[in-house]
Amino acid sequence: MAKNVLKLENVTMQFGGVVAVNDLSLEVNEGEIIALIGPNGAGKTTAFNCITGVYEPTNGRISFNGETMLENCPHGKMKKLYAGTNAGKFTKVIRKTPDVITKMGIARTFQNIRLFKTMTVLENVLVACHMFVKTGVVFSMLGLGKKEEAAMRQQAMEYIRFMGLEDVADEIAANLPYGKQRHLEIARALAARPKLLLLDEPAAGMNPQETAELMELIRRIRDEFNLTVFMIEHHMDLVMGISDRIYVIDFGKQIAEGTPVEIQNNPAVIAAYLGEEEEA
Amino acid sequence: MSKKKKNIINICLLAALFVVLFVLEQTLSGGSMLLTVLKKGAIYALIACSMNLLNGFTGLFSLGQAGFMLLGAYTYAIFTIPVEARADVYQYFDGGIIQFTLPVIVAIILAGIVAALFASLIGMPVLRLKSDYLAIATLGFAEIIRAFMMFEGLGPITNGSNLLKKFPTFSTILFPFAVAGVCIALIVMLINSSYGRAFKAIRDDEVAAEAMGVNLFKHKQTAFVISSFFAGIGGALLAMYQSTVQANAFKSAMTYEILLIVVIGGIGSITGSILASFLYIASSEWWLRFLDETAFIGSFQVPLLRSGFRMVVFSIIIMVIVLFYRQGIMGTREYSLDALLRFFKNLPAKIKSIGKKKKGEDAAASEEVQ
Ligand SMILES: Nc1ncnc2c1ncn2[C@@H]1O[C@H](COP(=O)(O)OP(=O)(O)OP(=O)(O)O)[C@@H](O)[C@H]1O
Ligand SMILES: [Mg+2]
């Protein structure tokens, strides 16, 4: 049996009256490439935001390598408003902040690219290396961190080279073409040295050829850095070509789980996507 | 040019600055306006840089600078008044309760520490909230601390609403330049370190910074405390410059003045803050002074020139800057020897091109008339 890296149990995320993620349970095992798909507004990004601690889920438990990162039960105002299921199942309130979760080994990219716009490509990646810095702030101020800084730069350059950004290392991030910005998002996430990498629509806005290259790249990332990949993606070629397993959600609820072949033939999935097309 | 060579040239330039300052001090009289402006400019440069560290580099909008300067100024004054002078200074409070003095440098560092301590106390609750609260909290703090310092019950320590005086002042103009210079160098080193990058990351995108493992609260608190530390030292220097200290002088107008310097210089540029400080102090204390004095040409009184007119002109200049040069003098650029050399190399061409443009425009205008 493969080792369980990420586990979601009955996770529900409710904003006011909107239940964006509804009773979602899933597991990601070590070394897998798992995809999370679903129509627009299905709650995929919200699920990622719960895993990375940006949102506090209303109910449920999320654990990483067997350790509970987040656990919540409807409390406070949500006690009355709660519209999900399993209200009594969890009792504790555990909440780790996003930076702690990243330090535990989960790094992510953002669907709506969130680079540090005024900083260079290299500096963007260096920010992700910052959490490993040992020199204290006072020593840094006295200029005593030069050696560590040099080592950090070298390391950051390796991630930049891996993502093919060495030519633009000193460019301001905001000036990069769109595709390179997406690559930088991944380089930056890798620099956080994650065990689990979350990619939110890494192929958004890319043409078929770029998408094919990305597919190869994601495989290389998994193999070279020994990590597990959990990604949200709309490009079906990419999803079907690379995923070990796929989770499908619609209106926040899981409607299917399985291998690419199983998913392609699943009537519920076909209905959900057809429904979307009719709406559109 | 190699890096080493550049470093040597920069050190030479710095040494030359100190030599020039030394010569100026030896040749000019003590009351010279130039010396006054240079002294105050150096102090304001430090304070503006400390504010820029927080507002410009970390993206935290704080308005507490005057409060932290006040703490620094008082700390310095209280601990350096000579024991023999205390009976006179604290005449309403039996000579006060502190009956020892600290060396000047120790007192200056203590001034920074006291300001930093208060900053960490305010930061603890406020920096966990959304950034907007910081401006309100720090502004409120500055006003409260000012009132608190004048509270008669604290008289044996703070001398209540009376002046603090007779503490050591500058013996030479090199002193404020050296202290401010060292402090600004430390700020620059911080900004260029990994911590500085984390600060900028928070400014650019808090959510992304946190997702990259940057502990938001810890880093905001660090920036806030360090900024306040240097504001405290700036306050101590200001006390030395003024030779007397009274809480009432540290009004919020002082904070706005410094904010203005930061904006004029360029939010996110240390070089800009330094340049703008000297320009601002020179204009407000010296170059625009004549606007406040009635002047006569023969028996003809020049209109408009009267007390208060300086502030009108000043406000207009500021409005022009805010409206048309929002980037400030430097934007987010910084000093480098290369940039300086380039600037001087291009200067003649630039001046020429301005002349040409004018002529061109004139020509165009005259054509239109025809
Ligand atoms: N902070 C929030 N406050 C209120 N509602 C939210 C919030 N974030 C997300 N939602 C709602 O939750 C639902 C799911 O949004 P989410 O962004 O997770 O969808 P998605 O599956 O990522 O869609 P897409 O494919 O378009 O990226 C949407 O209806 C959205 O309006
Ligand atoms: Mg999304």
XYZ file of C-alpha atoms and ligand atoms in Angstrom:
682
model
C 0.000 0.000 0.000
C 1.341 3.420 -0.915
C 1.804 5.883 1.875
C -0.938 8.408 2.398
C 0.314 11.999 1.999
C -2.812 14.114 2.001
C -6.167 13.181 3.418
C -9.366 15.199 3.436
C -12.241 13.947 5.572
C -15.710 15.396 5.086
C -14.372 18.877 4.370
C -17.074 21.492 4.007
C -16.439 25.159 3.271
C -19.377 27.476 3.596
C -19.300 31.223 2.820
C -22.370 32.774 4.381
C -25.107 30.759 2.727
C -22.952 29.396 -0.124
C -21.565 25.915 0.360
C -18.534 26.032 -1.955
C -17.083 22.679 -0.900
C -19.477 20.076 0.397
C -18.439 17.004 2.378
C -15.327 16.395 0.304
C -13.203 13.378 1.206
C -10.149 12.369 -0.752
C -6.728 10.841 -0.438
C -3.481 11.514 -2.242
C -0.724 8.921 -1.992
C 3.005 9.365 -2.124
C 4.436 9.788 -5.611
C 1.061 10.028 -7.336
C -0.104 12.647 -9.772
C -3.719 13.329 -8.901
C -6.075 15.674 -10.712
C -9.063 17.531 -9.334
C -11.495 18.510 -12.063
C -14.967 19.932 -12.274
C -16.981 22.640 -14.029
C -16.342 26.349 -13.358
C -17.267 27.337 -9.843
C -17.303 23.732 -8.650
C -15.171 24.614 -5.636
C -11.779 23.319 -6.766
C -9.765 26.420 -5.867
C -11.670 26.678 -2.620
C -10.594 23.133 -1.783
C -6.959 24.133 -2.404
C -7.407 27.200 -0.246
C -8.637 24.987 2.574
C -5.693 22.606 2.231
C -3.182 25.467 2.297
C -4.865 27.207 5.225
C -5.983 30.321 3.340
C -9.537 29.486 4.423
C -10.620 27.799 7.590
C -12.957 24.989 6.524
C -16.316 25.101 8.269
C -16.310 21.403 9.042
C -13.999 18.461 8.518
C -10.394 17.393 8.905
C -7.343 17.715 6.699
C -4.215 15.757 7.515
C -0.782 15.677 5.967
C 1.502 12.677 6.411
C -0.797 11.480 9.165
C -0.630 14.735 11.119
C -3.809 16.771 11.488
C -3.239 20.227 10.014
C -6.782 21.483 10.124
C -9.842 20.349 11.937
C -13.000 22.280 12.466
C -16.604 21.977 13.477
C -19.268 24.608 12.880
C -18.849 27.089 15.706
C -19.714 30.690 16.467
C -21.987 32.237 13.882
C -21.724 29.171 11.633
C -23.403 26.975 14.247
C -26.822 28.267 13.211
C -26.055 28.860 9.528
C -24.374 25.534 8.822
C -25.989 23.832 5.834
C -23.579 20.906 5.353
C -23.522 17.363 6.670
C -21.584 15.571 9.424
C -22.074 18.455 11.841
C -21.230 16.415 14.927
C -18.385 14.317 13.541
C -15.494 16.596 14.436
C -15.038 18.246 17.779
C -11.631 19.909 17.836
C -10.626 23.215 16.312
C -7.085 22.985 14.944
C -5.847 25.602 12.567
C -2.389 26.020 11.137
C -1.579 29.190 9.233
C -0.536 29.014 5.557
C 3.131 29.662 6.331
C 3.241 26.778 8.816
C 1.549 24.473 6.312
C 4.128 25.454 3.698
C 6.891 24.713 6.174
C 5.334 21.301 6.803
C 5.822 20.538 3.108
C 2.915 21.736 0.969
C 3.591 24.383 -1.663
C 1.212 25.743 -4.245
C 0.777 27.858 -7.337
C -2.128 30.227 -7.896
C -4.753 30.120 -10.604
C -4.755 33.917 -10.907
C -0.949 34.281 -10.899
C 0.251 35.927 -7.685
C 3.886 36.771 -8.201
C 5.769 39.454 -6.301
C 5.352 41.930 -9.098
C 8.036 44.491 -8.295
C 10.709 41.882 -7.680
C 12.929 40.042 -10.137
C 12.495 36.401 -11.087
C 15.434 35.446 -8.890
C 14.095 37.438 -5.948
C 10.686 35.792 -6.298
C 12.293 32.398 -5.926
C 14.523 33.613 -3.096
C 11.459 34.609 -1.072
C 10.437 30.960 -0.994
C 13.933 30.069 0.255
C 13.613 32.602 3.074
C 12.046 30.178 5.537
C 15.252 28.122 5.584
C 17.422 31.105 6.510
C 19.368 30.559 9.710
C 20.975 33.990 10.050
C 18.978 36.109 12.494
C 17.626 39.504 11.536
C 20.168 41.459 13.600
C 23.065 39.538 12.103
C 21.654 40.108 8.611
C 21.482 43.801 9.361
C 25.152 43.762 10.312
C 25.941 42.152 6.960
C 26.874 38.784 8.448
C 24.603 36.671 6.248
C 26.570 37.052 3.010
C 27.748 33.454 2.830
C 24.305 31.992 3.394
C 22.880 34.464 0.898
C 25.337 33.327 -1.768
C 24.422 29.681 -1.186
C 20.731 30.592 -1.339
C 21.172 32.359 -4.653
C 22.905 29.350 -6.105
C 20.090 27.092 -4.980
C 17.419 29.439 -6.316
C 19.201 29.533 -9.668
C 18.904 25.748 -9.865
C 15.120 25.931 -9.664
C 15.147 28.767 -12.178
C 17.272 26.753 -14.565
C 15.056 23.716 -14.115
C 12.044 25.768 -15.196
C 13.965 27.270 -18.130
C 13.978 30.811 -16.792
C 17.733 31.441 -16.558
C 17.641 34.010 -19.371
C 15.151 36.167 -17.512
C 16.462 35.666 -13.970
C 17.045 39.390 -13.483
C 13.838 40.593 -15.165
C 11.041 42.079 -13.112
C 8.412 39.358 -12.698
C 5.542 41.533 -13.911
C 7.310 42.084 -17.255
C 7.479 38.390 -18.143
C 5.212 36.921 -20.793
C 2.261 35.018 -19.377
C 3.639 31.529 -19.948
C 6.887 32.354 -18.173
C 4.969 33.819 -15.244
C 3.253 30.454 -14.854
C 6.641 28.734 -14.947
C 7.951 31.132 -12.329
C 5.009 30.261 -10.091
C 6.140 26.638 -10.231
C 9.827 27.499 -9.716
C 8.892 29.514 -6.638
C 6.769 26.705 -5.233
C 9.582 24.190 -5.790
C 11.999 26.420 -3.890
C 9.846 25.897 -0.803
C 11.048 22.260 -1.032
C 7.585 20.708 -0.762
C 6.675 17.051 -0.439
C 3.299 17.823 -1.951
C 2.921 20.281 -4.800
C -0.482 21.817 -5.506
C -0.906 23.249 -8.999
C -3.987 25.352 -9.689
C -4.593 25.314 -13.449
C -0.926 25.343 -14.494
C -1.866 25.130 -18.198
C -4.401 27.947 -18.177
C -3.918 30.126 -21.238
C -1.372 27.796 -22.861
C -1.584 26.464 -26.429
C -1.633 22.692 -27.142
C 2.116 22.508 -27.692
C 2.930 24.337 -24.467
C 0.438 22.106 -22.686
C 2.180 18.997 -23.991
C 5.521 20.370 -22.776
C 4.017 21.137 -19.403
C 2.807 17.562 -19.102
C 6.366 16.325 -19.576
C 7.618 18.927 -17.123
C 5.191 17.920 -14.393
C 6.347 14.319 -14.701
C 9.971 15.414 -14.496
C 9.214 17.511 -11.435
C 7.632 14.564 -9.685
C 10.551 12.265 -10.485
C 13.418 14.670 -9.931
C 12.185 16.243 -6.704
C 10.534 13.090 -5.384
C 7.238 14.717 -4.688
C 3.556 14.164 -5.016
C 1.475 16.332 -7.351
C -2.124 17.350 -6.833
C -3.439 19.583 -9.570
C -6.518 21.350 -10.779
C -6.764 21.457 -14.548
C -9.268 22.078 -17.305
C -7.192 20.818 -20.250
C -8.513 17.275 -20.574
C -5.570 16.059 -22.684
C -3.234 17.002 -19.898
C -5.435 15.567 -17.162
C -6.058 12.284 -18.933
C -2.475 11.933 -20.107
C -0.736 12.381 -16.816
C -2.983 11.570 -13.863
C -2.843 8.371 -11.884
C -6.293 9.089 -10.509
C -8.859 11.828 -10.938
C -11.387 13.327 -8.551
C -14.370 15.076 -10.059
C -16.426 17.588 -8.099
C -19.520 19.532 -9.015
C -21.258 22.097 -6.807
C -18.658 21.340 -4.142
C -19.572 17.669 -3.976
C -17.500 14.758 -5.202
C -19.296 13.018 -8.065
C -16.623 10.583 -9.214
C -13.181 9.152 -8.517
C -11.065 6.847 -10.618
C -8.467 6.313 -13.321
C -8.631 8.461 -16.461
C -10.357 5.661 -18.378
C -12.959 5.191 -15.647
C -13.637 8.900 -15.475
C -14.001 9.289 -19.238
C -16.763 6.692 -19.224
C -18.502 7.819 -16.052
C -22.072 8.930 -16.838
C -22.235 11.337 -13.885
C -19.116 13.154 -15.091
C -20.369 13.364 -18.645
C -23.660 14.747 -17.366
C -21.940 17.372 -15.241
C -19.812 18.599 -18.131
C -22.703 18.450 -20.616
C -24.827 20.392 -18.173
C -22.172 23.049 -18.088
C -22.066 23.259 -21.860
C -25.823 23.650 -22.049
C -25.674 26.434 -19.485
C -22.875 28.143 -21.362
C 34.637 48.789 -13.579
C 35.222 45.988 -11.096
C 33.184 45.759 -7.941
C 36.258 46.340 -5.815
C 37.163 49.497 -7.687
C 33.633 50.791 -7.302
C 33.702 50.120 -3.586
C 36.944 52.048 -3.268
C 35.514 55.009 -5.190
C 32.370 54.979 -3.055
C 34.423 54.953 0.139
C 36.497 57.843 -1.211
C 33.338 59.808 -2.005
C 32.085 59.191 1.526
C 35.418 60.272 3.015
C 35.349 63.374 0.812
C 31.881 64.199 2.148
C 33.164 64.101 5.701
C 36.194 66.230 4.794
C 33.926 68.796 3.134
C 31.687 68.820 6.208
C 34.708 69.274 8.443
C 36.047 72.153 6.354
C 32.634 73.812 6.217
C 32.363 73.634 9.959
C 35.807 75.147 10.414
C 35.205 78.011 7.994
C 31.546 78.917 8.455
C 30.228 80.617 11.557
C 28.187 78.574 14.025
C 24.931 80.230 13.064
C 25.366 79.470 9.375
C 22.150 78.389 7.696
C 23.971 75.785 5.610
C 25.269 73.986 8.696
C 21.852 74.072 10.327
C 20.217 72.597 7.248
C 22.863 69.897 6.923
C 22.489 68.862 10.560
C 18.713 68.732 10.543
C 18.698 67.186 7.072
C 20.864 64.289 8.238
C 18.555 63.625 11.169
C 15.441 63.771 9.024
C 17.105 61.514 6.469
C 17.442 58.822 9.121
C 13.853 59.240 10.270
C 12.528 59.257 6.701
C 14.472 56.073 5.945
C 13.031 54.415 9.045
C 9.540 55.353 7.886
C 10.264 54.184 4.354
C 11.362 50.804 5.688
C 7.870 50.317 7.056
C 5.613 52.253 4.682
C 7.593 51.822 1.493
C 9.281 48.454 1.776
C 6.903 46.458 3.951
C 3.705 48.151 2.805
C 2.505 48.874 6.332
C 0.977 52.290 6.649
C 2.027 53.631 10.027
C 1.635 57.159 11.329
C 3.420 56.822 14.643
C 6.810 58.265 13.739
C 6.449 61.382 15.897
C 5.479 59.237 18.882
C 8.558 57.057 18.589
C 10.761 60.095 18.044
C 9.290 61.610 21.188
C 10.127 58.499 23.164
C 13.661 58.571 21.800
C 14.142 62.263 22.480
C 12.881 61.987 26.056
C 14.879 58.852 26.793
C 18.018 60.537 25.572
C 17.380 63.782 27.429
C 16.350 62.181 30.719
C 19.416 59.983 30.936
C 22.048 62.477 29.839
C 21.273 65.638 31.823
C 24.310 66.081 34.071
C 23.594 65.334 37.735
C 24.630 68.848 38.754
C 22.101 70.384 36.361
C 19.175 68.259 37.462
C 18.169 70.450 40.401
C 17.792 73.345 37.981
C 16.046 71.447 35.149
C 13.666 69.589 37.441
C 13.129 72.647 39.644
C 9.451 71.859 40.238
C 10.132 68.227 41.038
C 12.982 68.396 43.555
C 15.595 67.557 40.969
C 13.744 64.486 39.711
C 14.302 60.903 40.780
C 16.962 59.868 38.276
C 20.311 60.869 39.711
C 22.807 59.399 37.299
C 23.813 59.976 33.696
C 24.608 57.602 30.878
C 27.262 58.133 28.206
C 25.839 59.825 25.103
C 26.167 56.796 22.817
C 24.590 54.474 25.373
C 21.696 56.898 25.834
C 21.172 57.115 22.064
C 20.986 53.341 21.766
C 18.679 53.212 24.779
C 16.460 55.769 23.025
C 16.109 53.336 20.147
C 15.432 50.423 22.466
C 12.677 52.233 24.367
C 10.944 53.175 21.103
C 11.316 49.591 19.857
C 9.858 48.240 23.086
C 6.757 50.368 22.768
C 6.452 49.381 19.118
C 6.456 45.694 19.987
C 3.723 46.299 22.562
C 1.514 48.139 20.069
C 2.359 45.746 17.262
C 1.322 42.638 19.145
C -2.433 43.258 18.975
C -2.562 45.557 15.956
C -0.357 43.777 13.406
C -2.505 40.658 13.572
C -5.418 42.684 12.213
C -5.831 44.057 8.720
C -3.210 46.640 7.804
C -5.605 49.602 7.873
C -5.813 49.501 11.646
C -2.125 50.188 12.014
C -2.411 53.784 10.802
C -5.171 54.547 13.264
C -3.524 52.738 16.159
C -0.132 54.360 15.667
C -1.604 57.818 15.178
C -3.589 57.379 18.385
C -0.547 56.074 20.191
C 1.530 59.086 19.156
C -1.091 61.493 20.476
C -1.545 59.578 23.726
C 2.161 59.300 24.416
C 2.515 63.053 23.884
C -0.181 63.792 26.431
C 1.231 61.158 28.754
C 4.704 62.709 28.726
C 3.264 66.027 29.874
C 1.306 64.429 32.706
C 2.427 66.143 35.917
C 2.318 62.886 37.870
C 5.289 61.691 35.822
C 7.104 64.963 36.521
C 9.945 63.476 38.562
C 10.947 61.560 35.438
C 9.700 63.574 32.452
C 9.599 67.044 34.014
C 5.883 67.239 33.180
C 5.050 69.985 30.742
C 8.334 71.785 31.382
C 11.324 71.779 29.081
C 14.104 69.249 29.340
C 17.440 70.967 28.747
C 21.139 71.127 29.537
C 21.835 67.679 28.111
C 24.848 67.221 25.815
C 24.363 68.488 22.246
C 26.406 68.083 19.052
C 30.029 69.039 19.481
C 30.530 68.732 15.734
C 28.382 68.382 12.636
C 30.179 65.125 11.911
C 28.335 63.483 14.804
C 24.770 63.490 13.403
C 26.159 62.511 9.995
C 28.080 59.593 11.447
C 25.183 58.278 13.552
C 22.584 58.736 10.800
C 25.015 57.273 8.271
C 25.632 54.132 10.297
C 21.908 53.685 10.972
C 20.949 54.157 7.317
C 23.666 51.694 6.314
C 22.100 49.162 8.684
C 18.664 49.796 7.176
C 20.048 49.322 3.664
C 21.749 46.100 4.709
C 18.469 44.856 6.159
C 16.560 45.734 3.003
C 19.091 43.902 0.860
C 19.005 40.809 3.045
C 16.626 37.885 2.858
C 14.455 39.607 5.460
C 14.182 42.672 3.247
C 12.971 40.476 0.422
C 10.375 38.952 2.716
C 9.220 42.494 3.627
C 8.864 43.400 -0.039
C 7.034 40.140 -0.699
C 4.515 41.063 2.003
C 4.106 44.483 0.391
C 3.577 42.992 -3.077
C 1.199 40.185 -2.111
C 0.432 39.080 1.421
C -1.382 35.899 0.431
C 1.449 34.739 -1.829
C 4.087 35.666 0.765
C 2.336 33.605 3.401
C 1.947 30.716 0.953
C 5.724 30.821 0.448
C 6.310 30.284 4.147
C 6.720 33.892 5.277
C 5.260 34.320 8.761
C 3.296 37.522 8.260
C 2.963 38.607 11.861
C 6.568 37.920 12.744
C 7.924 39.835 9.784
C 5.558 42.772 10.128
C 6.464 42.971 13.793
C 10.176 42.860 12.939
C 9.852 45.678 10.414
C 7.746 47.744 12.788
C 10.103 47.322 15.744
C 13.227 48.053 13.703
C 11.620 51.073 12.073
C 10.653 52.395 15.497
C 14.120 51.702 16.861
C 15.634 54.016 14.259
C 12.879 56.587 14.721
C 13.816 56.588 18.414
C 17.459 57.194 17.567
C 16.345 59.932 15.182
C 14.389 61.464 18.053
C 17.478 61.430 20.265
C 19.478 63.191 17.547
C 16.710 65.733 17.136
C 16.851 66.425 20.860
C 20.592 67.042 20.567
C 20.007 69.317 17.592
C 17.334 71.376 19.352
C 19.174 71.348 22.691
C 15.812 71.396 24.480
C 12.946 68.924 24.369
C 9.272 69.392 24.969
C 6.598 66.824 24.210
C 4.347 69.405 22.582
C 6.701 69.782 19.624
C 6.128 66.177 18.525
C 2.710 66.691 16.988
C 1.255 64.577 14.216
C 2.231 67.392 11.834
C 5.792 66.143 12.300
C 4.776 62.674 11.117
C 3.109 64.166 8.046
C 6.236 66.163 7.330
C 8.262 62.952 7.292
C 5.638 61.145 5.248
C 5.875 63.963 2.753
C 9.646 63.569 2.540
C 9.202 59.856 1.897
C 6.669 60.553 -0.856
C 8.783 63.276 -2.459
C 11.848 61.048 -2.417
C 10.013 58.015 -3.737
C 8.208 55.363 -1.748
C 10.582 52.425 -1.688
C 13.823 54.331 -2.306
C 16.311 54.990 0.484
C 18.328 57.277 -1.775
C 15.167 59.247 -2.477
C 14.386 59.640 1.208
C 17.868 61.007 1.878
C 17.826 63.466 -1.027
C 14.314 64.609 -0.228
C 15.180 65.211 3.427
C 17.923 67.669 2.596
C 15.844 69.346 -0.105
C 12.837 69.604 2.150
C 14.724 70.953 5.141
C 16.674 73.387 2.954
C 13.472 74.713 1.387
C 11.457 74.995 4.550
C 14.218 76.406 6.757
C 16.257 78.405 4.317
C 15.510 78.885 0.626
C 11.881 79.829 1.097
C 12.426 81.881 4.256
C 12.505 85.126 2.297
C 8.857 84.616 1.446
C 7.983 85.277 5.068
C 9.800 88.597 5.241
C 8.446 91.846 3.938
C 10.839 93.182 1.340
C 11.250 96.592 -0.247
C 12.642 97.488 -3.638
C 13.447 101.114 -3.087
C 10.329 102.333 -1.328
C 8.117 99.823 -3.127
C 6.893 96.994 -0.915
C 6.874 93.690 -2.792
C 3.317 92.353 -2.585
C 2.405 88.989 -1.060
C 5.659 88.625 0.888
C 4.601 88.456 4.502
C 4.655 86.067 7.413
C 2.892 82.817 6.478
C 3.306 83.169 2.717
C 6.088 80.573 2.782
C 3.612 77.917 3.826
C 1.337 78.831 0.913
C 4.132 78.453 -1.618
C 5.230 75.292 0.100
C 1.785 73.756 -0.119
C 1.632 74.555 -3.820
C 4.991 72.895 -4.456
C 3.811 69.826 -2.599
C 0.570 69.706 -4.551
C 2.476 69.906 -7.820
C 4.705 67.044 -6.755
C 1.825 64.860 -5.658
C -0.124 65.609 -8.854
C 2.617 65.383 -11.462
C 5.543 63.468 -9.975
C 3.815 60.715 -8.082
C 6.925 58.569 -8.383
C 8.860 61.124 -6.393
C 12.447 62.003 -7.192
C 13.725 58.441 -7.346
C 10.707 56.150 -7.712
C 12.082 52.883 -6.370
C 15.551 53.380 -7.829
C 18.628 53.491 -5.618
C 22.036 55.116 -5.725
C 24.755 53.333 -7.603
C 28.044 54.683 -8.844
C 27.187 53.672 -12.409
C 23.890 55.519 -12.318
C 25.598 58.603 -10.889
C 28.268 58.612 -13.596
C 25.651 58.067 -16.283
C 23.621 60.939 -14.875
C 26.552 63.351 -15.115
C 27.572 62.071 -18.550
C 24.077 62.627 -19.907
C 23.556 65.932 -18.146
C 24.895 68.201 -20.935
C 22.866 66.325 -23.539
C 19.791 66.532 -21.353
C 20.140 70.272 -20.848
C 20.618 70.728 -24.582
C 17.573 68.606 -25.384
C 15.443 70.645 -23.010
C 16.594 73.798 -24.836
C 15.851 72.204 -28.205
C 12.443 71.021 -27.120
C 11.581 74.553 -26.036
C 12.716 75.941 -29.370
C 10.815 73.234 -31.187
C 7.699 74.016 -29.252
C 8.119 77.706 -29.912
C 8.501 77.003 -33.600
C 5.406 74.856 -33.587
C 3.493 77.519 -31.735
C 4.537 80.260 -34.145
C 3.535 78.083 -37.085
C 0.117 77.659 -35.609
C -0.285 81.389 -35.344
C 0.578 81.758 -38.998
N -14.054 34.065 -0.456
C -15.240 33.680 -0.959
N -16.386 34.226 -0.508
C -17.565 33.857 -1.005
N -17.730 32.940 -1.964
C -16.633 32.348 -2.468
C -15.335 32.688 -1.992
N -14.426 31.958 -2.671
C -15.141 31.189 -3.522
N -16.458 31.420 -3.409
C -17.519 30.754 -4.178
O -17.307 29.389 -4.121
C -17.618 28.786 -5.361
C -16.482 27.952 -5.839
O -15.432 28.793 -6.283
P -14.007 28.248 -6.723
O -13.153 29.400 -7.038
O -13.518 27.299 -5.718
O -14.353 27.472 -8.055
P -13.408 26.694 -9.039
O -13.860 25.297 -9.077
O -11.992 26.939 -8.725
O -13.764 27.398 -10.418
P -12.843 27.789 -11.660
O -12.756 26.587 -12.524
O -13.609 28.875 -12.325
O -11.538 28.233 -11.138
C -18.026 29.884 -6.292
O -19.428 29.943 -6.359
C -17.475 31.121 -5.650
O -18.290 32.223 -5.921
Mg -10.387 27.882 -9.550
